[in-house]
Coordinates of C-alpha atoms in Angstrom, one line a residue:
Chain A
M1 CA -11.2 -67.5 -1.2
I2 CA -8.7 -68.7 -3.6
R3 CA -6.8 -66.4 -5.7
H4 CA -5.2 -67.9 -8.7
T5 CA -3.2 -66.1 -10.4
V6 CA -0.6 -66.9 -13.7
V7 CA 2.2 -64.4 -14.9
F8 CA 3.0 -65.5 -18.6
R9 CA 5.3 -64.4 -21.8
L10 CA 3.5 -65.6 -25.4
K11 CA 5.2 -66.7 -28.4
H12 CA 4.1 -64.0 -30.2
K13 CA 5.3 -60.9 -31.3
D14 CA 5.1 -57.8 -28.7
S15 CA 1.3 -55.8 -29.7
S16 CA 1.0 -58.5 -32.5
A17 CA -2.7 -59.1 -33.8
E18 CA -1.8 -62.6 -32.8
E19 CA -1.2 -61.7 -28.8
A20 CA -4.4 -59.1 -28.6
K21 CA -6.5 -62.1 -30.2
F22 CA -5.1 -64.4 -27.9
L23 CA -5.9 -61.8 -25.1
V24 CA -9.2 -61.5 -26.2
D25 CA -10.1 -65.0 -26.7
A26 CA -9.0 -65.4 -23.1
K27 CA -11.9 -63.6 -21.8
I28 CA -14.2 -66.7 -22.3
L29 CA -12.3 -67.9 -18.8
A30 CA -13.9 -65.0 -16.8
A31 CA -17.8 -67.1 -18.4
I32 CA -16.7 -70.0 -16.0
P33 CA -18.8 -70.9 -13.4
G34 CA -17.3 -69.6 -9.7
V35 CA -14.5 -67.1 -11.6
E36 CA -14.8 -64.4 -9.8
K37 CA -12.9 -60.8 -10.2
F38 CA -11.2 -62.0 -13.2
E39 CA -8.4 -59.6 -14.2
Q40 CA -6.1 -59.2 -17.4
L41 CA -2.8 -57.2 -15.9
R42 CA 0.8 -56.2 -17.9
Q43 CA 3.4 -57.4 -16.1
V44 CA 5.5 -53.9 -15.8
S45 CA 8.7 -55.2 -13.6
P46 CA 11.8 -55.1 -14.9
R47 CA 12.9 -57.6 -12.6
N48 CA 11.1 -60.8 -14.2
D49 CA 10.9 -61.3 -18.2
F50 CA 7.2 -62.6 -18.0
R51 CA 4.7 -59.8 -19.9
F52 CA 1.2 -60.2 -18.5
G53 CA -0.6 -61.7 -16.5
F54 CA -4.4 -63.1 -15.0
S55 CA -5.6 -63.3 -11.8
M56 CA -8.7 -64.6 -10.8
E57 CA -11.3 -65.6 -6.8
F58 CA -12.7 -69.0 -6.2
A59 CA -15.0 -69.4 -3.1
D60 CA -13.2 -71.6 -2.2
Q61 CA -11.2 -75.2 -3.7
A62 CA -14.3 -76.7 -4.9
A63 CA -15.2 -73.6 -7.1
Y64 CA -11.2 -73.9 -8.3
S65 CA -11.2 -77.4 -8.8
R66 CA -14.8 -77.1 -10.5
Y67 CA -13.2 -74.7 -12.8
N68 CA -10.0 -76.5 -14.0
D69 CA -12.6 -79.2 -15.0
H70 CA -14.8 -77.1 -16.8
P71 CA -14.7 -78.4 -21.0
D72 CA -14.2 -74.5 -21.4
H73 CA -11.3 -74.2 -19.4
V74 CA -9.9 -77.3 -20.5
A75 CA -10.1 -76.2 -24.2
F76 CA -8.8 -72.9 -23.9
V77 CA -5.4 -74.5 -22.3
R78 CA -4.9 -77.9 -24.7
D79 CA -6.1 -75.0 -27.8
R80 CA -4.5 -72.0 -27.1
W81 CA -2.6 -71.8 -23.7
I82 CA -0.4 -74.6 -24.5
P83 CA 0.7 -74.0 -28.5
E84 CA 0.9 -70.2 -27.5
I85 CA 2.5 -69.6 -24.0
E86 CA 6.5 -69.4 -24.2
A87 CA 6.6 -69.3 -20.3
F88 CA 4.5 -69.3 -17.4
L89 CA 4.2 -69.5 -13.8
E90 CA 1.3 -70.3 -11.3
I91 CA 1.0 -68.5 -8.2
D92 CA -2.2 -69.4 -5.9
Y93 CA -2.9 -67.3 -2.5
A94 CA -4.9 -67.4 -0.1
P95 CA -5.4 -65.4 2.9
L96 CA -3.1 -66.0 5.7
S97 CA -4.8 -66.7 9.0
Chain B
M1 CA -2.8 -48.2 -10.3
I2 CA 0.6 -50.0 -9.9
R3 CA -0.1 -53.6 -8.0
H4 CA 3.2 -54.6 -6.4
T5 CA 3.9 -58.2 -5.4
V6 CA 6.1 -60.4 -4.4
V7 CA 6.1 -64.0 -3.4
F8 CA 8.6 -65.8 -1.3
R9 CA 10.1 -68.3 1.0
L10 CA 11.7 -67.8 4.5
K11 CA 15.1 -69.1 5.8
H12 CA 12.9 -69.9 9.1
K13 CA 11.2 -73.2 9.5
D14 CA 7.6 -73.5 8.7
S15 CA 5.2 -71.9 11.7
S16 CA 8.1 -70.8 13.8
A17 CA 8.2 -68.2 16.2
E18 CA 10.8 -66.2 13.6
E19 CA 8.5 -66.6 11.0
A20 CA 5.8 -65.5 12.9
K21 CA 7.8 -62.8 14.0
F22 CA 8.1 -61.9 10.3
L23 CA 5.0 -61.7 8.9
V24 CA 4.1 -59.6 12.0
D25 CA 6.9 -57.5 11.8
A26 CA 6.3 -56.6 8.0
K27 CA 3.1 -55.1 8.7
I28 CA 5.7 -51.8 9.0
L29 CA 5.3 -51.7 5.4
A30 CA 1.3 -51.2 4.9
A31 CA 2.2 -48.1 7.1
I32 CA 4.1 -46.2 4.9
P33 CA 2.8 -43.3 2.8
G34 CA 1.3 -44.2 -1.0
V35 CA 0.4 -48.1 0.1
E36 CA -3.3 -49.2 -0.4
K37 CA -4.7 -52.5 -0.4
F38 CA -1.7 -54.4 1.5
E39 CA -2.1 -58.0 1.6
Q40 CA 0.1 -60.7 3.5
L41 CA -0.8 -64.0 1.8
R42 CA 0.0 -67.9 2.2
Q43 CA 1.0 -69.2 -1.9
V44 CA -1.0 -72.4 -2.2
S45 CA -0.1 -73.7 -5.7
P46 CA 2.1 -76.8 -5.2
R47 CA 3.5 -75.5 -8.7
N48 CA 5.9 -73.7 -6.9
D49 CA 8.2 -73.7 -4.1
F50 CA 7.2 -70.0 -2.6
R51 CA 5.1 -69.9 1.0
F52 CA 4.2 -66.3 1.2
G53 CA 3.5 -63.7 -1.1
F54 CA 2.5 -59.4 -0.6
S55 CA 0.8 -57.3 -2.4
M56 CA 0.1 -53.8 -2.7
E57 CA -0.9 -51.1 -4.9
F58 CA 0.0 -47.7 -5.8
A59 CA -1.5 -44.8 -7.3
D60 CA 0.6 -44.3 -9.7
Q61 CA 4.7 -45.2 -10.4
A62 CA 5.5 -41.9 -8.2
A63 CA 4.0 -43.0 -5.0
Y64 CA 5.7 -46.5 -6.3
S65 CA 8.9 -45.0 -6.1
R66 CA 8.4 -42.6 -2.7
Y67 CA 7.6 -45.7 -1.5
N68 CA 11.1 -47.7 -2.2
D69 CA 12.7 -44.7 -1.3
H70 CA 11.1 -44.8 2.1
P71 CA 13.4 -45.2 5.3
D72 CA 11.1 -47.6 6.9
H73 CA 11.2 -49.8 3.6
V74 CA 15.3 -49.3 2.7
A75 CA 15.3 -50.2 6.4
F76 CA 12.7 -53.6 6.3
V77 CA 14.8 -54.6 3.5
R78 CA 18.2 -54.2 4.7
D79 CA 17.7 -55.1 8.2
R80 CA 14.9 -58.0 7.1
W81 CA 14.4 -59.2 4.2
I82 CA 17.8 -59.7 3.2
P83 CA 18.6 -61.9 5.8
E84 CA 15.7 -63.7 6.4
I85 CA 14.5 -64.3 2.9
E86 CA 15.8 -67.6 1.2
A87 CA 13.9 -66.6 -2.4
F88 CA 11.7 -63.9 -4.0
L89 CA 10.5 -62.9 -7.0
E90 CA 9.1 -59.6 -8.0
I91 CA 5.8 -59.3 -10.0
D92 CA 3.9 -56.2 -10.8
Y93 CA 1.3 -55.5 -12.7
A94 CA -0.6 -52.5 -14.1
P95 CA -4.4 -52.3 -16.1
L96 CA -4.1 -54.2 -19.3
S97 CA -5.5 -50.9 -21.4

């Protein structure tokens, strides 16, 4: 199992229509084959300045790679993520064996 | 629900006995009242230089605060976390309503 997470801050104003639209439209990622346990989350710690997070799980690295290469993911990153995200950090977890 | 996560890098050498001992001893946190779904994870993304993560969930902010104030947590932070951790980032999530 690989848990892929990304914590981020949008360029949009807090609680704006643009913020809401980004979050709704990002749900397209949940439909990409191999994506399990897709979650959209609010980042609530005062110890960093990110505002949201996405989390999803893949069975293995091959499923994760297929997601990365999927046209819907590639298009989302190009058309929405890069233009609308101010800052982000990717953190991926595997079970500690 | 609040999901408290911390991603970190130890001062110890990779795969050292000190590293293994830290991870085993950190399981004391899982026994603190209110802690649910405690996980120890390996950070595997090449896009950051953290090596491990802990994740746990609390029913609400009151349970999270009781954990923070619990003597076992306070002692772990003082005696193990501060001396042995090189870098860390706390990220806390709540469901996106």
